[in-house]
Structures are given as structure tokens and as C-alpha cells.
Coordinates of N, CA and C in Angstrom, one line a residue:
X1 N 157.5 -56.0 -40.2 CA 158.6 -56.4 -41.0 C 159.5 -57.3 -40.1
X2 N 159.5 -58.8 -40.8 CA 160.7 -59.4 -39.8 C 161.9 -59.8 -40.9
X3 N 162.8 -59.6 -39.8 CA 164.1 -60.0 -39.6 C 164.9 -60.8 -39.5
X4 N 164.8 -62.0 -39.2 CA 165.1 -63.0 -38.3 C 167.0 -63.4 -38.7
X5 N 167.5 -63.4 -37.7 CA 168.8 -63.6 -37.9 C 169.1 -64.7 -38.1
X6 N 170.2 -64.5 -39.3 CA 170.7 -65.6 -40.0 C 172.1 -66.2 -39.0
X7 N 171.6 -67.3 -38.9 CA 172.5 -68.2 -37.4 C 173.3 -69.9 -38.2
X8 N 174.2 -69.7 -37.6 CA 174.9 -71.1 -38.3 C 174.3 -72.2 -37.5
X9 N 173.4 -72.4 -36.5 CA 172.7 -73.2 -36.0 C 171.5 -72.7 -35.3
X10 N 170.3 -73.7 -35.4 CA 168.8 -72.6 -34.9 C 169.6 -72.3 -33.8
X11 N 168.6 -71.3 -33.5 CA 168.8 -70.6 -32.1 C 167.3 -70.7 -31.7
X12 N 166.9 -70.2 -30.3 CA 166.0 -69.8 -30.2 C 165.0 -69.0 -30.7
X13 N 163.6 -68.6 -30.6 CA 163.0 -68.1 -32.3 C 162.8 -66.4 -31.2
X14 N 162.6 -66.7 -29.9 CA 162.3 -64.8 -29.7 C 163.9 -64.1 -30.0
X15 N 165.5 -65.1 -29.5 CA 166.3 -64.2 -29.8 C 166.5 -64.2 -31.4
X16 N 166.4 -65.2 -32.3 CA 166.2 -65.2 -33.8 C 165.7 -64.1 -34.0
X17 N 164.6 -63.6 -33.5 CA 163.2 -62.8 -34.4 C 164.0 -60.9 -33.5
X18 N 164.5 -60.9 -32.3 CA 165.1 -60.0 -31.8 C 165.6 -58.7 -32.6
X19 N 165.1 -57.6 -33.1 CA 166.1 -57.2 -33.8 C 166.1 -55.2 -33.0
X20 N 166.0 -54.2 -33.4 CA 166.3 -52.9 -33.2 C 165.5 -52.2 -34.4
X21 N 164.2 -52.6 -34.2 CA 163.5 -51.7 -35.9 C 163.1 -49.9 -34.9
X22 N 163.1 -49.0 -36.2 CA 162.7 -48.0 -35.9 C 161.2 -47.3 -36.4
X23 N 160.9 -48.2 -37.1 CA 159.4 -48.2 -38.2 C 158.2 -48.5 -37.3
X24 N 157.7 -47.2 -36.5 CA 156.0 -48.1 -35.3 C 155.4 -47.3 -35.8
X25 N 154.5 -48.1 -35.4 CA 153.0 -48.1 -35.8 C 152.4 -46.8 -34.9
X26 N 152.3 -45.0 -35.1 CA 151.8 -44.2 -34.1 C 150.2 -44.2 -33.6
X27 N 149.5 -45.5 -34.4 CA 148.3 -45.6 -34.2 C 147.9 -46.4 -33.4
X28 N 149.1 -47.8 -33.1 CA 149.1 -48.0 -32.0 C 149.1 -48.4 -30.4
X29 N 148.8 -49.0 -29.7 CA 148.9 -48.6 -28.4 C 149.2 -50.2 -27.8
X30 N 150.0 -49.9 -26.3 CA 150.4 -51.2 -25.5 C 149.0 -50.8 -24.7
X31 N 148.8 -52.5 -24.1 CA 147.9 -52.4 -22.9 C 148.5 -52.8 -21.7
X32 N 148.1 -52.2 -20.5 CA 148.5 -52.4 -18.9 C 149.2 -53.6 -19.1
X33 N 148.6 -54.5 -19.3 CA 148.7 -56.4 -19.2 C 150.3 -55.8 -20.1
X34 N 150.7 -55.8 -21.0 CA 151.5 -55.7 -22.0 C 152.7 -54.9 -20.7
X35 N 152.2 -53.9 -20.5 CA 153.4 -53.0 -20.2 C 153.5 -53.6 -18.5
X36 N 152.6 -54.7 -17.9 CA 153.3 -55.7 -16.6 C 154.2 -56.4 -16.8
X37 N 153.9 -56.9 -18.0 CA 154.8 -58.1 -19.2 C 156.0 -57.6 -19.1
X38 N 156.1 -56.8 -19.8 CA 157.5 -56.6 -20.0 C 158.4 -55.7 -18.9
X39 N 157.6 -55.8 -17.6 CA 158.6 -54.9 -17.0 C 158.7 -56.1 -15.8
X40 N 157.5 -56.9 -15.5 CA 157.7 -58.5 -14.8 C 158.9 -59.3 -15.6
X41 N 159.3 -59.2 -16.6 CA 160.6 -60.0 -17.1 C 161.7 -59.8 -17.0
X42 N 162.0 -57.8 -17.0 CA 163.0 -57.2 -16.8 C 163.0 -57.8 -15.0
X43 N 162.0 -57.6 -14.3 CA 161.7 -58.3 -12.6 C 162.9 -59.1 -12.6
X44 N 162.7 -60.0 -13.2 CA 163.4 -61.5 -13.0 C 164.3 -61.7 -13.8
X45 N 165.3 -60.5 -14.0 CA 165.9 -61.0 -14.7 C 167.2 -61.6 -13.6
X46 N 168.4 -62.3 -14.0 CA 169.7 -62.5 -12.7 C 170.1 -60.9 -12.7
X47 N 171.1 -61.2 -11.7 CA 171.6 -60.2 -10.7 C 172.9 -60.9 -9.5
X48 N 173.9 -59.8 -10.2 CA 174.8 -60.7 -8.8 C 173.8 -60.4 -7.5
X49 N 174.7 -61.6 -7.0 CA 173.9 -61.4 -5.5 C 172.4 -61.3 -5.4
X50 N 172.1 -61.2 -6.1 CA 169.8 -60.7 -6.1 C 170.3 -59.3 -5.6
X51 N 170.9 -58.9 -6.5 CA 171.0 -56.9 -5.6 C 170.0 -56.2 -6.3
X52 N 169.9 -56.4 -7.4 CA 168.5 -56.4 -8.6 C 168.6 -54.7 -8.9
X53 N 170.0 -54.1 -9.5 CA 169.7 -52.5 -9.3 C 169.2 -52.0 -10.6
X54 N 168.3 -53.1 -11.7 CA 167.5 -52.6 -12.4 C 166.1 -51.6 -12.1
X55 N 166.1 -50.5 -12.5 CA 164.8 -49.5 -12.2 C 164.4 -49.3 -13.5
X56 N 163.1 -48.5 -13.5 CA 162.7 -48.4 -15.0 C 161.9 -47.2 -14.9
X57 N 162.0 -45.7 -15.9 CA 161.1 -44.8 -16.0 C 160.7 -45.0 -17.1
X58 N 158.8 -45.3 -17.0 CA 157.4 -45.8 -17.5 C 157.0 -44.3 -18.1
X59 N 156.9 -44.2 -19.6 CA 155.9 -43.3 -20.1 C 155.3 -44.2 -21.9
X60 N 153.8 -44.4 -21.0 CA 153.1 -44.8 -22.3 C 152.7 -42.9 -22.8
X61 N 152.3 -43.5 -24.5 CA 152.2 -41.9 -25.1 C 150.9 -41.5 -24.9
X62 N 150.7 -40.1 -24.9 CA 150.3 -39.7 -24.2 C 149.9 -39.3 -23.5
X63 N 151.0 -40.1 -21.9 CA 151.0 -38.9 -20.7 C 152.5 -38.4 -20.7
X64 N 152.4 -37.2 -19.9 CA 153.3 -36.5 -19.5 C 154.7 -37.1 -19.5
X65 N 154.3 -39.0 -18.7 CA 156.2 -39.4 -18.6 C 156.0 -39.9 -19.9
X66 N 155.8 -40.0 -21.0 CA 155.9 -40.8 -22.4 C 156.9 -38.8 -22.7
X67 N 156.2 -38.1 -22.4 CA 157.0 -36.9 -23.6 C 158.2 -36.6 -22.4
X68 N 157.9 -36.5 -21.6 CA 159.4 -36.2 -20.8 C 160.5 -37.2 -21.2
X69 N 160.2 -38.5 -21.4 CA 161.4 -39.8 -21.7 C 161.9 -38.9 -23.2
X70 N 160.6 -38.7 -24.1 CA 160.9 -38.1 -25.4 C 161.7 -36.9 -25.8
X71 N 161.6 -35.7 -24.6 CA 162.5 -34.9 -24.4 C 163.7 -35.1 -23.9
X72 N 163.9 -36.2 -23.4 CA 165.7 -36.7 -23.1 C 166.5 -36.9 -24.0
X73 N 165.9 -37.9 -25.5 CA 166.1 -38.3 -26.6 C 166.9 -37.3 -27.0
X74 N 168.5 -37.9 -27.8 CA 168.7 -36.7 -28.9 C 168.1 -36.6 -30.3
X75 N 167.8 -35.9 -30.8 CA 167.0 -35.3 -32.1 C 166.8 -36.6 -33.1
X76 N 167.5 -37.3 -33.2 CA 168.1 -38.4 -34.3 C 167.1 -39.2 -33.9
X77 N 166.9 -39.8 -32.4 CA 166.3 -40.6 -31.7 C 164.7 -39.8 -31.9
X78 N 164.7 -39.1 -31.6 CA 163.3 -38.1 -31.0 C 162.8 -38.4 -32.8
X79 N 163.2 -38.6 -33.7 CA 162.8 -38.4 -35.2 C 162.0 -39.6 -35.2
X80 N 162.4 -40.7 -34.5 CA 161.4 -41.9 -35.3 C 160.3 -41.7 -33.9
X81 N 161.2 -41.7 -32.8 CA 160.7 -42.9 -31.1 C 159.4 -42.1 -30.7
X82 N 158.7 -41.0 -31.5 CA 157.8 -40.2 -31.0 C 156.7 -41.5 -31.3
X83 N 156.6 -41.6 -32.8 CA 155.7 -42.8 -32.7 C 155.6 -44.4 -32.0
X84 N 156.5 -44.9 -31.0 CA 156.0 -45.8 -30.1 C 155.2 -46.1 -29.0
X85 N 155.0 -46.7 -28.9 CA 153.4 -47.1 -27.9 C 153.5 -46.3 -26.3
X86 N 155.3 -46.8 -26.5 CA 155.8 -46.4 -24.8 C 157.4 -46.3 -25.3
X87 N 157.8 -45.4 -24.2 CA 159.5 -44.9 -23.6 C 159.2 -45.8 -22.3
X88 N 160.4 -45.8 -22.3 CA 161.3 -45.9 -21.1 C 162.5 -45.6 -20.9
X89 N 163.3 -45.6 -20.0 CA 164.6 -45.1 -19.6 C 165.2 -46.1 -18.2
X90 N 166.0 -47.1 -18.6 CA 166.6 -47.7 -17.7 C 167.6 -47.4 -16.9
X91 N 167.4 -47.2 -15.7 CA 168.1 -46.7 -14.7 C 169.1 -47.8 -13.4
X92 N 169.8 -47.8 -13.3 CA 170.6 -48.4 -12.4 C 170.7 -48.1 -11.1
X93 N 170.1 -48.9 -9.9 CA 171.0 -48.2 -8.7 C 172.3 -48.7 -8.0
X94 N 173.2 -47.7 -7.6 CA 174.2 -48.3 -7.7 C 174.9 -48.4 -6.5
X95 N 174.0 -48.0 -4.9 CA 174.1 -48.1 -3.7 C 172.7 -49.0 -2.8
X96 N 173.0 -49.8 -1.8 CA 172.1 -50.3 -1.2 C 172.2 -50.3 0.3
X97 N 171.5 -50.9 1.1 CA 171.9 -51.1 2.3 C 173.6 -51.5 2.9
X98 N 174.0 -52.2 2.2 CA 175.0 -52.6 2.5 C 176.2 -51.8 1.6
X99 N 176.0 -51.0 0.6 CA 176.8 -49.9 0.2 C 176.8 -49.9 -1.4
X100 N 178.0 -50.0 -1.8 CA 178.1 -50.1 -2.8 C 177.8 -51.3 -4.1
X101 N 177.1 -51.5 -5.1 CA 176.5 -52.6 -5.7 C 177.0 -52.6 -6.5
X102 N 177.8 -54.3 -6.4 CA 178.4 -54.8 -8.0 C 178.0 -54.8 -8.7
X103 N 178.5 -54.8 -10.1 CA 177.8 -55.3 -11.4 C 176.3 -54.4 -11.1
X104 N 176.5 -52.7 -11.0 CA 175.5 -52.7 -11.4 C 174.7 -52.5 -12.9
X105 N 176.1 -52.1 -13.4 CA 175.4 -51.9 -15.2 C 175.5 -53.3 -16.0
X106 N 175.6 -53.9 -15.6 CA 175.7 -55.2 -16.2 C 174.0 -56.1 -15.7
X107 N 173.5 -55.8 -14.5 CA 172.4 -56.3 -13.8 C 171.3 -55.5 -14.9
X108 N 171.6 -54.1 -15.2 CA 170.6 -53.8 -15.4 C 170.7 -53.7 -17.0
X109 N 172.0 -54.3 -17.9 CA 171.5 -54.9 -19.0 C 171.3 -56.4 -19.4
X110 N 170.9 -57.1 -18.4 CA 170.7 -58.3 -18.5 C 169.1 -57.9 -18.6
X111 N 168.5 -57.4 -17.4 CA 167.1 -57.1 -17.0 C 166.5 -56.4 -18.5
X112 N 167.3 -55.5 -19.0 CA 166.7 -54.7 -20.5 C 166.4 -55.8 -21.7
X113 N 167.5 -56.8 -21.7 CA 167.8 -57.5 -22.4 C 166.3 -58.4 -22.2
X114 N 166.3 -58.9 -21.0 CA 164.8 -59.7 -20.7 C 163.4 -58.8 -21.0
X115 N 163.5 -57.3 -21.0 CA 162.8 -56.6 -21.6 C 162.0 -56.9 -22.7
X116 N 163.2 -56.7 -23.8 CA 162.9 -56.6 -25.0 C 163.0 -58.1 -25.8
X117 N 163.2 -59.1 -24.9 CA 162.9 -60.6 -25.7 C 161.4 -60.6 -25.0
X118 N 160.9 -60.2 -24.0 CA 159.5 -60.3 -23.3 C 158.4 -59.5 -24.9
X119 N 159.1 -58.3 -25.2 CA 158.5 -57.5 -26.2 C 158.4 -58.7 -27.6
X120 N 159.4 -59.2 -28.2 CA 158.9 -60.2 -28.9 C 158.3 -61.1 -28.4
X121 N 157.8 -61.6 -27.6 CA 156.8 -62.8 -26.5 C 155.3 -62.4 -27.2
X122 N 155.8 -60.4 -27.4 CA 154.2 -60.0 -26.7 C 153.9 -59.6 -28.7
X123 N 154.9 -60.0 -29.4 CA 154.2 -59.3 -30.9 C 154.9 -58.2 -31.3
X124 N 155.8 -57.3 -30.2 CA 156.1 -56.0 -30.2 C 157.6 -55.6 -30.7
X125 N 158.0 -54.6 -30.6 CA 159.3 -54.5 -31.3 C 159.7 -53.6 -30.2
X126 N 161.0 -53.5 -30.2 CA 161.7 -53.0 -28.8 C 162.7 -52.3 -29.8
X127 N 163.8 -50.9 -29.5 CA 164.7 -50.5 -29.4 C 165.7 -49.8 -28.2
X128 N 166.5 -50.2 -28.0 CA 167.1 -49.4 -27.1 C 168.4 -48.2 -27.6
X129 N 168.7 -47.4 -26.6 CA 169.1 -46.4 -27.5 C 170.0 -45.6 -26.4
X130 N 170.9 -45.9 -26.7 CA 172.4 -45.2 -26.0 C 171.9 -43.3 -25.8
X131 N 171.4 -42.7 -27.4 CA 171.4 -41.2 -27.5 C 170.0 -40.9 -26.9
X132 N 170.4 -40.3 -25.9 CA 169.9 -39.5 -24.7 C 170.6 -39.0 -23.6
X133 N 169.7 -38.0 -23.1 CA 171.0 -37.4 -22.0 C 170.5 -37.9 -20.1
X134 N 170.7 -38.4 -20.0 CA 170.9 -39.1 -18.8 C 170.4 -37.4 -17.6
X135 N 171.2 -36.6 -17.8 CA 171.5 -35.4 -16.9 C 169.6 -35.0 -17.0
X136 N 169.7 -35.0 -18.2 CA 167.5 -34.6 -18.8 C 166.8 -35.5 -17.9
X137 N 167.4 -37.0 -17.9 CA 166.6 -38.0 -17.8 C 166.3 -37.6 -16.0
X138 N 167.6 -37.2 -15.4 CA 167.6 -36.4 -13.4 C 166.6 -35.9 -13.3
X139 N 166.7 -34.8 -13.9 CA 166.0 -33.8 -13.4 C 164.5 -34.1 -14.0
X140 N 164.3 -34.3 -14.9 CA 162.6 -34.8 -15.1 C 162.4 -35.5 -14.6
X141 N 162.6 -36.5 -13.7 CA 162.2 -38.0 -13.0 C 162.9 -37.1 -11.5
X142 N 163.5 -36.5 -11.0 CA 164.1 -36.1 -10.2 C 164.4 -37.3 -9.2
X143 N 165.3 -37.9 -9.7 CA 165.9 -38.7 -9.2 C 167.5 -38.9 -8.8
X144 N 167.5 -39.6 -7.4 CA 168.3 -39.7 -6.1 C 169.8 -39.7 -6.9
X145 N 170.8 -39.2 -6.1 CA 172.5 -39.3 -7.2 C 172.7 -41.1 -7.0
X146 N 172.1 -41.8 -6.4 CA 172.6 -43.3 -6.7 C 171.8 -43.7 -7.6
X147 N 170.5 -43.2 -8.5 CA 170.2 -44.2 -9.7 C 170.6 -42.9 -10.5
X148 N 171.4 -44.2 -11.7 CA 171.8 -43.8 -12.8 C 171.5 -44.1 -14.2
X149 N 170.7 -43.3 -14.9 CA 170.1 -43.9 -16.0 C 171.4 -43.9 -17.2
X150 N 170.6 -45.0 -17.8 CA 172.0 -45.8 -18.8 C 171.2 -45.9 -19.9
X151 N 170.0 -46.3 -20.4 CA 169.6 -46.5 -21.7 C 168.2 -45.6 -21.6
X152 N 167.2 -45.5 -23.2 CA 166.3 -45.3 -23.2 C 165.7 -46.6 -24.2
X153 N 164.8 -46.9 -23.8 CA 164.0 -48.1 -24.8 C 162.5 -47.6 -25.6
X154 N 162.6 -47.9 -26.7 CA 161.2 -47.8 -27.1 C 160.4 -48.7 -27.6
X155 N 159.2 -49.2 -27.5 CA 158.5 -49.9 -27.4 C 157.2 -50.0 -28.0
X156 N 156.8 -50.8 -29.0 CA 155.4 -50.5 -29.8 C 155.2 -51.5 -30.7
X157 N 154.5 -51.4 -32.2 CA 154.3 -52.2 -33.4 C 154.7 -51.9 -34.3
X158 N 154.9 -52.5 -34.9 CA 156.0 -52.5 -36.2 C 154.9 -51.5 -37.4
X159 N 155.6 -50.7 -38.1 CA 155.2 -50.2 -39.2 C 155.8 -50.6 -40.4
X160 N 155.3 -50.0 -41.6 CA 156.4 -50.2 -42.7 C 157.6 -49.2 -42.8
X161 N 158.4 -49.8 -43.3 CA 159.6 -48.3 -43.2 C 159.4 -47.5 -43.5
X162 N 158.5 -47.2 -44.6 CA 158.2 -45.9 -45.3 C 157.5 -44.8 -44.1
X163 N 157.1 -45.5 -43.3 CA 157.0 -44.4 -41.8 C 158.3 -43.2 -41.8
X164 N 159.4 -43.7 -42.0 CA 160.6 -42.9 -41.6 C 160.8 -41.7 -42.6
X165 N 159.8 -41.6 -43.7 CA 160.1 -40.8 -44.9 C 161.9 -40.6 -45.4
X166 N 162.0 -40.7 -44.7 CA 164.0 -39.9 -45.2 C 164.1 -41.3 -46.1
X167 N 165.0 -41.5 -47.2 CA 165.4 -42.6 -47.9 C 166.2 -43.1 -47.1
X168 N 167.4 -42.4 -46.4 CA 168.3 -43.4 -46.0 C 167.9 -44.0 -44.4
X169 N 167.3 -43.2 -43.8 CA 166.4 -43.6 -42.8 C 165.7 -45.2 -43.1
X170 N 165.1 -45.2 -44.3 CA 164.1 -46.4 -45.1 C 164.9 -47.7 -45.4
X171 N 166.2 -47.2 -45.8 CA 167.6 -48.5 -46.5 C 168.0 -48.8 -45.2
X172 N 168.2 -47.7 -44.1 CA 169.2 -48.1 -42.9 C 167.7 -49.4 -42.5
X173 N 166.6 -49.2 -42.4 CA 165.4 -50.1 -41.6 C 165.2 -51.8 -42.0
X174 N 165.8 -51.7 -43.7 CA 165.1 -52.9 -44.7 C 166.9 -53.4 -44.9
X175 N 167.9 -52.7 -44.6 CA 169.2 -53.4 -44.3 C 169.8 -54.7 -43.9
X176 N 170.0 -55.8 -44.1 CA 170.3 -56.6 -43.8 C 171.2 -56.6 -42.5
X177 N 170.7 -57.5 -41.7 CA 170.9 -57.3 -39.9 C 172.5 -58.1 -40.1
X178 N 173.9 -58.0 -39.5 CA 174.9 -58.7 -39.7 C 175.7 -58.7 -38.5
X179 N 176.5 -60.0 -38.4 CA 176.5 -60.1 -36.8 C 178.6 -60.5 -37.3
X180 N 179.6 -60.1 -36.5 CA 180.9 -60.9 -36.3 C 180.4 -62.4 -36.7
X181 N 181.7 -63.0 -37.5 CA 181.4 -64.4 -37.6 C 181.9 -65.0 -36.4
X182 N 181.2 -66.4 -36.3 CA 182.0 -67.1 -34.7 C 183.1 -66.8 -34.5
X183 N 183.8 -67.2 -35.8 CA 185.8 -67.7 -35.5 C 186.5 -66.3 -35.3
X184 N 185.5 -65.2 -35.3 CA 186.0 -63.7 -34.7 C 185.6 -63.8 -33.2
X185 N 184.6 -64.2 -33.1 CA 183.9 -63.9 -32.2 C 184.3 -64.3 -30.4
X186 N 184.4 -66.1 -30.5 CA 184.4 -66.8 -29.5 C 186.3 -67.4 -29.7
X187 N 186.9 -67.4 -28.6 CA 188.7 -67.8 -28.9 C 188.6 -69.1 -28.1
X188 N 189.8 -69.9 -28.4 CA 190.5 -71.2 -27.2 C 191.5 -71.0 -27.1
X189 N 192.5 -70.9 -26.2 CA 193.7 -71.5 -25.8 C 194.6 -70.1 -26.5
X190 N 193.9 -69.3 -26.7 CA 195.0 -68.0 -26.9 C 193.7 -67.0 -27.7
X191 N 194.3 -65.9 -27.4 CA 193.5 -64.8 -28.0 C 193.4 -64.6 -29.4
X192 N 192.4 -64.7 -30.4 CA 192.6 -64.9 -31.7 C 192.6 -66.2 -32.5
X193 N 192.4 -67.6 -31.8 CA 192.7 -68.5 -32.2 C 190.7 -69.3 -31.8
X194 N 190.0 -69.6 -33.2 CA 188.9 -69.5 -32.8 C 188.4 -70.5 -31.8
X195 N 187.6 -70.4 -31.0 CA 187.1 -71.7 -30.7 C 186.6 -72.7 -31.5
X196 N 185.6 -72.4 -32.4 CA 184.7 -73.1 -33.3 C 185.3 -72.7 -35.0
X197 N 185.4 -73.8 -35.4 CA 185.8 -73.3 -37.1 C 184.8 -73.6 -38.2
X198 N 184.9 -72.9 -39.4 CA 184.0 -73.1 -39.5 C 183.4 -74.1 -40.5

């Protein structure tokens, strides 16, 4: 099912086609090449300084880190994200050699962001997902107090919405995608006063 966002001028067609579906395919599966892909993109994404405190916890389904990422999930999330290809859980670190790292939540949503436009590159549909518990995400990954996980993403092929069985589950999927208009969006020369009109 595509989406493609309605824009007052083209845009580019991976961030066009970009959207947050919940409808995958449980049958089926990323390959290796696929899941280099998209974590080589998150690689490169910028970074002040090249501090790069993007980290990533990898579970394709069916091993152990695919259901541990799944057990972080709150219930809401856990309802659709069982069926994608792969979890993950983006993690931040937010100390280095030299101490403390700027911009590190900002580095490592730039890098997510290169993620999930790499996932439309590859065919695939990406979500990221605030509901999960970070504290789950510790102790299952058992990881150091300077990385701090911030998102979980899910990752796979698009199904039909009727995957989600619940109705409103189905209307929230087939919803029309809607964004702030510019003259909210972007200001000039005072707060409120648009840049662009329309």
C-alpha cells in the first residue's frame, strides 16, 4: 500500500513515498545484504563533530534479539510489530573519549532517519516507535549507563491492512497521511509571520 505525500512542490520520491505503515507481511523475511543496507546508511549518516553516537540493537524474527526488542514494546506496539521482518532499538551513546557528546539525540535521529529512507531504497517499510521501555531495552541487551536507547524501529513488507483485524486499527492504516501547512510551518522576520505564502 502506497502513500505518497501530497507536497506543494515534488520532493524527492524515497522521502515522498516515506511513510509509518503498520500492515507487514509475517511471511516475509529481510536478507543479510538488506539488513547491511540499512544499518550502512544509518553508518553515514552526519554527526556533530563525526562523534557518530548512533548504535543499533539487531533482531531479525526468529532469533532470540528479534523477541527480546519485541518484549520492550508496549502492548499497542507488540499488536502489529510481531509480524516484521526485523526490530531494532536505537540507542545513543552519550560519552566518549573526550567526555561528554553533543547532540547526541539529535545524531542518532538523523542516522534512524537515513535508516528508514535506505528501507524505502530497499522496497521495505520502516516504523519507528517512541512505545517501548528503554529500562527492558538495558537489561536485555545489558548495556553500559552511557548508551541510551531512544527509539524502536520495525522493519519488513508491506501487507494489506486487513492484517491488523481491529477496524479502527484498518481506518487508522488506509488514513490519509497529513502534514502542517508551510505558512504554519517555516516563519521570516518574526515568529508567526510565514516564510512562504501560499
Amino acid at each position: 500500500m502506497r502513500k505518497p505525500a501530497v507536497t506543494s512542490v515534488p520532493i524527492a520520491t524515497l522521502m515522498a513515498e516515506r511513510w509509518s505503515p503498520r500492515a507487514y507481511d509475517s511471511s516475509a523475511s529481510v536478507t543479510p545484504e538488506q539488513v547491511r543496507a540499512l544499518l550502512e546508511a544509518a553508518r553515514w549518516a552526519p554527526s556533530f563533530g563525526n562523534t557518530q553516537p548512533a548504535r543499533y540493537l539487531v533482531g531479525v524474527r526468529g532469533t532470540p534479539a528479534f523477541d527480546a526488542i519485541l518484549g520492550t514494546l508496549n502492548s499497542g506496539n507488540q499488536a502489529w510489530a510481531h509480524r516484521a521482518s526485523l526490530l531494532l532499538i536505537g540507542v545513543m551513546v552519550t560519552t566518549n573519549e573526550k567526555g561528554d557528546v553533543p547532540y547526541a539525540e539529535y545524531g542518532l535521529g538523523l542516522a534512524s532517519e537515513n535508516l528508514v529512507l535506505q528501507a524505502v531504497e530497499l522496497g521495505l517499510i520502516a516504523h519507528q516507535m517512541a512505545g517501548f521501555s528503554p529500562d527492558a531495552a538495558r537489561e536485555a541487551f545489558a548495556l553500559p549507563d552511557d548508551a541510551v536507547p531512544k527509539v524502536a524501529i520495525a522493519v519488513g513488507s508491506p501487507a494489506s491492512p486487513e492484517v491488523l483485524a481491529e477496524d479502527w486499527r484498518i481506518e487508522r492504516e488506509k488514513a490519509d497521511r497529513v502534514r502542517l501547512p508551510l505558512e504554519e510551518f517555516a516563519f521570516t522576520d518574526e515568529w508567526g509571520k510565514p516564510a512562504l505564502e501560499s
